Short mmCIF file of C-alpha atoms and ligand atoms in Angstrom, two decimals:
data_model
loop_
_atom_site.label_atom_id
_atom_site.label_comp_id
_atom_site.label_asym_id
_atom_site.label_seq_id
_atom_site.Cartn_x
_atom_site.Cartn_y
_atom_site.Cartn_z
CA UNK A 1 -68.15 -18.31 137.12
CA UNK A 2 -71.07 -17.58 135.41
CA UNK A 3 -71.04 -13.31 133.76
CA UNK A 4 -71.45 -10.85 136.53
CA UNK A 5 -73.31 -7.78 136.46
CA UNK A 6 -71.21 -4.85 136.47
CA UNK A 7 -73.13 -3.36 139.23
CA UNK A 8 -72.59 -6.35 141.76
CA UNK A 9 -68.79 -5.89 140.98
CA UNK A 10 -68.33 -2.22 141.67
CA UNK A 11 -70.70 -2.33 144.68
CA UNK A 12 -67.77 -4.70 145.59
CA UNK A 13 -65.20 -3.00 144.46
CA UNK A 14 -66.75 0.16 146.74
CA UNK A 15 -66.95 -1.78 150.02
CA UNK A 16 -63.50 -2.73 149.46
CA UNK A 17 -62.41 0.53 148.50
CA UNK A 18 -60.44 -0.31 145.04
CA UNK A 19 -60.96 -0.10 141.29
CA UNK A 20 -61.56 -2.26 138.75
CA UNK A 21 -60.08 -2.18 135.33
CA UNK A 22 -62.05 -2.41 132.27
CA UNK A 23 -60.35 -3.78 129.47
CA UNK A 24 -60.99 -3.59 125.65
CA UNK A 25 -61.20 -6.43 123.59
CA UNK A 26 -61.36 -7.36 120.06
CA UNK A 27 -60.18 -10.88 119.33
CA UNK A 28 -59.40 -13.99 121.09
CA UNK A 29 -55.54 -13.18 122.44
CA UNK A 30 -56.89 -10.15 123.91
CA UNK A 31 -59.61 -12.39 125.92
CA UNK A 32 -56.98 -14.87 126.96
CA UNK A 33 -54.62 -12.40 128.07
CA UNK A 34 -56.93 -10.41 130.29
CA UNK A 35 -58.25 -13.96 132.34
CA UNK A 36 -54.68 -14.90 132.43
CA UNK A 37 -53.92 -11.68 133.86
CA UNK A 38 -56.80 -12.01 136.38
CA UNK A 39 -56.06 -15.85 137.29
CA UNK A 40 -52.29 -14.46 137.94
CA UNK A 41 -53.29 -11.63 140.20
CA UNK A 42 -56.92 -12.78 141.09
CA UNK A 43 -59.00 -10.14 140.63
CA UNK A 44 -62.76 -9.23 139.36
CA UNK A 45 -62.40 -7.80 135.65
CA UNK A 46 -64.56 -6.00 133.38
CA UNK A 47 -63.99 -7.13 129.42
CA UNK A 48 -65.73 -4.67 127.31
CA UNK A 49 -66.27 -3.70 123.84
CA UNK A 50 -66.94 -1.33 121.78
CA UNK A 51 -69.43 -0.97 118.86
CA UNK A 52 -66.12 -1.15 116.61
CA UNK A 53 -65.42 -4.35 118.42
CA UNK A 54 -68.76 -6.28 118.03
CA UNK A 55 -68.28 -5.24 114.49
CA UNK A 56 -64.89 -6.54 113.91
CA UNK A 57 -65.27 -9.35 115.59
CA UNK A 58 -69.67 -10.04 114.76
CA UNK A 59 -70.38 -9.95 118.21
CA UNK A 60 -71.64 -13.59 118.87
CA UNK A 61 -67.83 -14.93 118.25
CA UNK A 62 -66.96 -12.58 121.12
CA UNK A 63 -69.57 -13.70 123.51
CA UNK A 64 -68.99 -17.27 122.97
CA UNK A 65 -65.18 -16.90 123.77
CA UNK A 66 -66.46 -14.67 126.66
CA UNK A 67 -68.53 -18.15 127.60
CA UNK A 68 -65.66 -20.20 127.55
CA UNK A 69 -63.33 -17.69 129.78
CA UNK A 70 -66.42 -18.25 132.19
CA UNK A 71 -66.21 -21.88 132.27
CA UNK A 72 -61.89 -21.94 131.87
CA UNK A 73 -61.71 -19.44 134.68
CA UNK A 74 -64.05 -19.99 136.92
CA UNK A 75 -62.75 -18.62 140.12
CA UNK A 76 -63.03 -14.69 138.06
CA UNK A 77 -65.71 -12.97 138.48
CA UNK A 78 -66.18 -11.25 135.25
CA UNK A 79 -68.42 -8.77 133.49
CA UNK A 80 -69.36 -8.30 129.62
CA UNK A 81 -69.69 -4.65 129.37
CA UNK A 82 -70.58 -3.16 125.98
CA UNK A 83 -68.04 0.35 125.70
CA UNK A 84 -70.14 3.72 124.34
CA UNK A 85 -73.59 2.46 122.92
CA UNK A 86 -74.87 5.04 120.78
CA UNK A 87 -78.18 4.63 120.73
CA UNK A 88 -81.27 2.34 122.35
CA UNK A 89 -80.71 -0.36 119.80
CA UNK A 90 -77.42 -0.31 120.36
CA UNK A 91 -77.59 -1.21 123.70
CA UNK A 92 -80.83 -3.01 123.24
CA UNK A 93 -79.30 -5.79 121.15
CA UNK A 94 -75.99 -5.95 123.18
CA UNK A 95 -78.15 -6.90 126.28
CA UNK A 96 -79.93 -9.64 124.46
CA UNK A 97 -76.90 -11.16 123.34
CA UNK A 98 -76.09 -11.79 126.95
CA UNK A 99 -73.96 -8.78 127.89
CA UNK A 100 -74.25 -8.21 131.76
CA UNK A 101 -73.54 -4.30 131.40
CA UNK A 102 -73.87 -1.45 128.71
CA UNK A 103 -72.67 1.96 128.75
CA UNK A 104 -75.12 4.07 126.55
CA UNK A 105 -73.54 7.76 125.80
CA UNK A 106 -76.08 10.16 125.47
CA UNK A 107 -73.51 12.85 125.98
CA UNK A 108 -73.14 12.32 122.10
CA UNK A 109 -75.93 12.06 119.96
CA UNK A 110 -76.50 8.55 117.93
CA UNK A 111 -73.51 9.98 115.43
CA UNK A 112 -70.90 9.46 117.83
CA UNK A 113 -69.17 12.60 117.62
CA UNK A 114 -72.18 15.68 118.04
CA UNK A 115 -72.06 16.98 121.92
CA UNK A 116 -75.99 16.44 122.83
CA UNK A 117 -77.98 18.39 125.46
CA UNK A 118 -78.87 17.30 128.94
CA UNK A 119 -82.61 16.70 128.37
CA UNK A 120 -81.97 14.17 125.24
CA UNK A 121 -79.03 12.58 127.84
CA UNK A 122 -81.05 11.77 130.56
CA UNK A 123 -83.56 10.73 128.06
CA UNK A 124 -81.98 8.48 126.42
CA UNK A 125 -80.20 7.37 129.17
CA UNK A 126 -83.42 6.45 131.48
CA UNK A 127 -84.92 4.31 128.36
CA UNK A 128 -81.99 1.99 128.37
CA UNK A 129 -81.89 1.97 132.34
CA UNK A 130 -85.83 0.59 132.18
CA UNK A 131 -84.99 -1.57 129.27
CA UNK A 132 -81.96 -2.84 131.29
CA UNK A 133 -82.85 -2.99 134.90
CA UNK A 134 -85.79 -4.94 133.97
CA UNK A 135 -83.24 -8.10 132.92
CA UNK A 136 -81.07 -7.05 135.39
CA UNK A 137 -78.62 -5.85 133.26
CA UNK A 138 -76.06 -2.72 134.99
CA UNK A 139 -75.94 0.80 132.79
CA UNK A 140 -73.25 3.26 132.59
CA UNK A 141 -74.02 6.82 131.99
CA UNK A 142 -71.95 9.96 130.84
CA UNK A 143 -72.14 13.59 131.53
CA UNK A 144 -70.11 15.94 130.20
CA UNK A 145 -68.18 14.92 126.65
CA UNK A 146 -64.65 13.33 126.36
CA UNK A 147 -62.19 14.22 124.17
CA UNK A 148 -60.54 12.47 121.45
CA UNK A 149 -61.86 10.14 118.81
CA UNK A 150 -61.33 6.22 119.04
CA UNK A 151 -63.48 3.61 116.90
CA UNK A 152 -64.88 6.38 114.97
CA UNK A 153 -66.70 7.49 118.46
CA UNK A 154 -66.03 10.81 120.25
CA UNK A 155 -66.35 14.49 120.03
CA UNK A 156 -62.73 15.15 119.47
CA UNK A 157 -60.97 18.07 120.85
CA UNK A 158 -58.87 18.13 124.01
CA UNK A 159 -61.41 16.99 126.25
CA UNK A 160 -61.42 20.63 128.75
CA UNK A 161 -64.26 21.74 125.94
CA UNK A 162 -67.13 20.18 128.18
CA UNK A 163 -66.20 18.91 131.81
CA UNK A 164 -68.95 17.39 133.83
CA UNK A 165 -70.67 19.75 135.84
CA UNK A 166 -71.23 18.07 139.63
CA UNK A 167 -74.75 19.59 140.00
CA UNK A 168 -75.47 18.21 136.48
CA UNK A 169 -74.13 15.16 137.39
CA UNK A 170 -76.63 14.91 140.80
CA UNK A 171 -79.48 15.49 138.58
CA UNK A 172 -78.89 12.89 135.86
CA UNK A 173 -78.30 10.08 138.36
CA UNK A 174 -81.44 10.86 139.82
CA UNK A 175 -83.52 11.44 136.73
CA UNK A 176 -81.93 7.95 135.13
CA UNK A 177 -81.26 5.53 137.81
CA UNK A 178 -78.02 4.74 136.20
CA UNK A 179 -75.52 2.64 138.12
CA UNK A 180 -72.26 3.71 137.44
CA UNK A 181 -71.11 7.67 135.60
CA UNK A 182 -68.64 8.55 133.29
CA UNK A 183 -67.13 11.69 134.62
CA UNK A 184 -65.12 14.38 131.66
CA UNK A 185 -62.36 15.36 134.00
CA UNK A 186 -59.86 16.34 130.97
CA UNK A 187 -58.89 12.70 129.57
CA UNK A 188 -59.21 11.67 125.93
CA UNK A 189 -59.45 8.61 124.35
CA UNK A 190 -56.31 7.65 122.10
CA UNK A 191 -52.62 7.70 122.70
CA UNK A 192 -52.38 10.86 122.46
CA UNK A 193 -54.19 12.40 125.66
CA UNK A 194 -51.42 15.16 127.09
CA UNK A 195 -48.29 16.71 125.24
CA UNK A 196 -46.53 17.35 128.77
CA UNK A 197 -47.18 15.17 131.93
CA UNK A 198 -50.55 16.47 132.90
CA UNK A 199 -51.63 19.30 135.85
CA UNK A 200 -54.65 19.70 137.42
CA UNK A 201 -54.89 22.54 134.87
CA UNK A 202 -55.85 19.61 132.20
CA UNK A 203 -56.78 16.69 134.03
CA UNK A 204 -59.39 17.70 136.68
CA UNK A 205 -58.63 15.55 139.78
CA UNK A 206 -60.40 17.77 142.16
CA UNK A 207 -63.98 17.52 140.16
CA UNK A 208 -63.81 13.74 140.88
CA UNK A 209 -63.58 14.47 144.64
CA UNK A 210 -66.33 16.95 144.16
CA UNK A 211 -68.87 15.48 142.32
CA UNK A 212 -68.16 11.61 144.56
CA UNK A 213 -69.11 14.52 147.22
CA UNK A 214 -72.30 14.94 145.71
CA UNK A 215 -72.97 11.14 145.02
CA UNK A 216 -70.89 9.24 147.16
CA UNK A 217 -73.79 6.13 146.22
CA UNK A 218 -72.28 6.45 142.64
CA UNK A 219 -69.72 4.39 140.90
CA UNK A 220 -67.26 6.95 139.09
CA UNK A 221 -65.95 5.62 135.91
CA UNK A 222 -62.75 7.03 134.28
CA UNK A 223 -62.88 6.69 130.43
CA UNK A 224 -58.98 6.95 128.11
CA UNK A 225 -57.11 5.87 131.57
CA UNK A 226 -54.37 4.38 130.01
CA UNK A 227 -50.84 5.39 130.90
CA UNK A 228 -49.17 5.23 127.53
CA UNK A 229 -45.78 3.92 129.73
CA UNK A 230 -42.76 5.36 128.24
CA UNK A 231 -41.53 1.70 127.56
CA UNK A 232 -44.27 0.59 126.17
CA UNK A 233 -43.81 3.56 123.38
CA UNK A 234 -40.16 3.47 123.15
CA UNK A 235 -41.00 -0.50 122.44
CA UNK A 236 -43.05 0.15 119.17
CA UNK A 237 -40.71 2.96 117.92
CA UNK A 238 -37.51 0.61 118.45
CA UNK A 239 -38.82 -1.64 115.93
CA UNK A 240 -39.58 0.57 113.05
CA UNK A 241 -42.94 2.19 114.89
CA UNK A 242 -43.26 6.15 114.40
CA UNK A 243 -44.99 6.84 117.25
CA UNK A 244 -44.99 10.55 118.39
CA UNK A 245 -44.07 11.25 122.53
CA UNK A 246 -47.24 11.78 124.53
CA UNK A 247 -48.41 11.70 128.25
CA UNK A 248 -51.19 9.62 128.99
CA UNK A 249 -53.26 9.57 132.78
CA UNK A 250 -50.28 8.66 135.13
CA UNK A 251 -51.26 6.11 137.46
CA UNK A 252 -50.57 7.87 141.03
CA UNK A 253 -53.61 10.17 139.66
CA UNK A 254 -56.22 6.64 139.04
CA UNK A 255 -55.04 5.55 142.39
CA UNK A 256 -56.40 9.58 143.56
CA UNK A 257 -59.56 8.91 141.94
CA UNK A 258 -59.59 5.24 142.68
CA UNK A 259 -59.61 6.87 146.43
CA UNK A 260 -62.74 9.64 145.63
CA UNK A 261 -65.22 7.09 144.63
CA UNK A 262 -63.68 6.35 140.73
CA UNK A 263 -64.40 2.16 140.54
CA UNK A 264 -64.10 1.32 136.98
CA UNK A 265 -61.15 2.62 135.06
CA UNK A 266 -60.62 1.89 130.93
CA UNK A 267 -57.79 0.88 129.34
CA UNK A 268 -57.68 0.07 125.64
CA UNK A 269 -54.51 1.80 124.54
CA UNK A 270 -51.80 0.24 126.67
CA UNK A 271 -52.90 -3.15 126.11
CA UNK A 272 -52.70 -2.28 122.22
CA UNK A 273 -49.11 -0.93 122.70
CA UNK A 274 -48.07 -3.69 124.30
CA UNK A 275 -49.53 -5.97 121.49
CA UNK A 276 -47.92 -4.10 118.79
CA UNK A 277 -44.42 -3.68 120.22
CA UNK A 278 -44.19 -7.25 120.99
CA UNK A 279 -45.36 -7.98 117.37
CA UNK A 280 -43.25 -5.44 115.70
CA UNK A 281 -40.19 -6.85 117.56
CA UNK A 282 -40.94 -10.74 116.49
CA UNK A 283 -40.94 -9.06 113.09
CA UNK A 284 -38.27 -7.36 113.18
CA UNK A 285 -36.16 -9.96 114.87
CA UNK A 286 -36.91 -12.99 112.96
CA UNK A 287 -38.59 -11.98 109.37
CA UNK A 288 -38.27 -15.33 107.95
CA UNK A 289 -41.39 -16.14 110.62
CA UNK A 290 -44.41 -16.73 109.28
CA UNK A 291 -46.49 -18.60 111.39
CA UNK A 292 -49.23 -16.22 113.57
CA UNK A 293 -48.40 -17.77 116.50
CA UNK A 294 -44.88 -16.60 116.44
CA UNK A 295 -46.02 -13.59 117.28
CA UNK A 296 -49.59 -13.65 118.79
CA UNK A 297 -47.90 -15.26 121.43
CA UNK A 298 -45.74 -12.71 123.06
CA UNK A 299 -48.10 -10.79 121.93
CA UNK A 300 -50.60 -12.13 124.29
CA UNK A 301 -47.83 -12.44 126.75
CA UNK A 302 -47.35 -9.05 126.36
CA UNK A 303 -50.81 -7.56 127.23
CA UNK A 304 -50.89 -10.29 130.19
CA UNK A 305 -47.92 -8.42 131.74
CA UNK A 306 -49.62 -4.60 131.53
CA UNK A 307 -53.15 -5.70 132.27
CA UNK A 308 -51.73 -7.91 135.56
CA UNK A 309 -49.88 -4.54 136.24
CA UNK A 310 -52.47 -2.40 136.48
CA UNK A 311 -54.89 -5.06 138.25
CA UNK A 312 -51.94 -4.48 140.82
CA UNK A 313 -52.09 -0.51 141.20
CA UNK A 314 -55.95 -0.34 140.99
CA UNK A 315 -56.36 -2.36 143.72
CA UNK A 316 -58.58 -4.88 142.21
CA UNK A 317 -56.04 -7.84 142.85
CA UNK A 318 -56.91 -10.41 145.21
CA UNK A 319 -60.57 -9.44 145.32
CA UNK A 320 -61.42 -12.19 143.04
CA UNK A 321 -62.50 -15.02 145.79
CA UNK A 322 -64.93 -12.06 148.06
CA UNK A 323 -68.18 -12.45 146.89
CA UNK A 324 -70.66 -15.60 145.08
CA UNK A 325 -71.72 -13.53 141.62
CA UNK A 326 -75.73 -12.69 141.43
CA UNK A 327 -77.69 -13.63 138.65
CA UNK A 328 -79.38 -11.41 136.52
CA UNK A 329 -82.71 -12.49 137.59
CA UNK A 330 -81.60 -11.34 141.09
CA UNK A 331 -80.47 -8.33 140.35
CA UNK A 332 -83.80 -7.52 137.92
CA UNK A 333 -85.57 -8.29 141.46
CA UNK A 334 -83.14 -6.09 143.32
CA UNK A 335 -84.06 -3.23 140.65
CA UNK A 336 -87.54 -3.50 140.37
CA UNK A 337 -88.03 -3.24 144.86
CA UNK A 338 -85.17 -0.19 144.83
CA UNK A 339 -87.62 3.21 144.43
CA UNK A 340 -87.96 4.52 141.00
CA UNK A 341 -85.16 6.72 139.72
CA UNK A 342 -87.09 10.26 138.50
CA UNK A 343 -89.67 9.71 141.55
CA UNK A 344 -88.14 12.22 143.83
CA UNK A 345 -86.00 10.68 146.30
CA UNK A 346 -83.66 13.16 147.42
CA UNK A 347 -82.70 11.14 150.40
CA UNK A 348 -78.62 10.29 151.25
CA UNK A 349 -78.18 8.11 148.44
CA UNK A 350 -78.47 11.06 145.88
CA UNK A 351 -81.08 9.71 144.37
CA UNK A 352 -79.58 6.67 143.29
CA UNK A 353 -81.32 4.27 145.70
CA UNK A 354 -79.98 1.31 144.77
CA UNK A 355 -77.22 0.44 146.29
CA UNK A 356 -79.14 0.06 150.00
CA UNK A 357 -80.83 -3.28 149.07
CA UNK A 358 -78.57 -6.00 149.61
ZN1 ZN B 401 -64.61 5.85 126.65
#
């Protein structure tokens, strides 16, 4: 199947009432493991990357082996999403390349790590929506700041210093027109999101349900959703890893927000674990190996397993078959006959508008 806009999928995902997981990639086992894990469980799957990513990687390897998963696997529907674009450019260049979705985070200014203001948010925000509506390209939004640092992006802290405000929230989906909105409820990016399993006194549950109150035409996304799995942990540390104990979002809490409008969740970190402690034990096991694929293998095999999990508990598998995916040119004409986001509708769809044409 040919890439998917983003937006198509979680309009999708919304009729059918589940979530889809958006996984972080950075090389070609990564890739591989996610469409296996899709194929296995067939579901609808964002792959995303970060700026770090497109780096690592120079971005046109990863969209060419995002080309072939379309043509190995074409029974997925599947989105390129680019993870916390910085700036215009940014996002600008990722959607020429041929991604089908961009996040741009103007809840940080273009340093990654500086909390911005509203006004420079929406700003920012409703340039890239123009830019990327017009090619039919989806955009992800974020209000409010998340904590923890990963890639070099993020404001740091614990993530309670600046939860999304719902009314804030209504007023930058109408000003931007964005399609989807990241939502600060308390996570962090990282491993390390929670030092005890978490309360709603540090991950904020109940301002999900209250802002998908407010927008109910909005797709929620979830940002640092992995579940940092005990055994996933205990994995790395068993073969000489030193990592420290830490909760991450359990997944009984997704499946809460999964239920109050949340429809894309990320997961980078458990999909790393799993890569390293199936590495670490290859090497550990049998040092006289020295061939790569020794150990990318089960390292691939690895991620497979945790990504096909949580396909699984977000609800995403067996969705894979509902729908034919739009173009971008179709979607571009969807945008440009939905009303103008900024012009004052303040009807039932919160301003969002879009999500009526079909
Ligand atoms: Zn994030």
């Amino acid at each position: 199947m040919p890439l998917v806009p983003m937006r198509q999928m979680l309009d999708e995902a919304a009729k059918g009432g589940y979530g889809v997981g958006a996984f972080n990639v950075n090389n070609m086992e990564q890739i591989q493991a996610i469409m296996e894990a899709a194929r296995e469980t067939r579901s609808p799957v964002v792959v995303q990357a970060s700026r770090g990513a497109r780096k690592y990687t120079n971005d046109k390897f990863l969209y060419h082996l995002m080309q072939a998963a379309a043509e190995l696997y074409p029974e997925i529907p599947m989105a390129l999403h680019l993870d916390h674009g910085n700036s215009f450019e940014t996002c600008r260049s990722a959607i020429e390349l041929g991604f089908t979705s961009v996040m741009i985070d103007g809840s940080l200014r273009e340093d990654g790590k500086t909390p911005s203001d509203f006004k420079y948010n929406v700003e920012l925000t409703r340039k890239v929506v123009d830019f990327a509506h017009a090619r039919g390209v989806s955009v992800e939004g974020e209000i409010g700041t998340l904590g923890g640092i990963e890639d070099g992006h993020g404001a740091g802290g614990s993530g309670l210093e600046h939860l999304t405000d719902p009314d804030q929230a209504v007023g930058f989906v109408r000003e931007t027109g964005a399609d989807a909105l990241a939502v600060a409820i308390g996570t962090s990016h990282g491993a390390y999101k929670f030092s005890v399993k978490p309360t709603e006194a540090v991950l904020k549950i109940s301002l999900i349900k209250k802002i998908h109150e407010l927008l109910p035409a909005t797709h929620l996304v979830m940002h640092g959703s992995s579940s940092v799995p005990q055994e996933l942990r205990d994995q790395v540390n068993k073969y000489g890893g030193r990592l420290k104990p830490a909760w991450g979002v359990p997944v009984e809490e997704i499946q809460e927000g999964i239920r109050h409008g949340v429809r894309k969740v990320n997961v980078d970190t458990d999909s790393r674990l799993a890569v390293t402690g199936a590495i670490r034990k290859v090497f550990a096991e049998a040092p006289e190996k020295f061939d790569p694929r020794d150990y990318l293998k089960p390292a691939r095999e690895a991620m497979q397993q945790v990504v096909a999990e949580r396909m699984r508990q977000f609800g995403q598998a067996g969705h894979a078959g509902d729908y034919q995916a739009k173009t971008l040119e179709e979607m571009a004409e969807l945008y440009a006959g939905a009303p103008k986001a900024g012009s004052g509708c303040s009807c039932c769809c919160g301003g969002h508008g879009k999500g009526k044409k079909k």
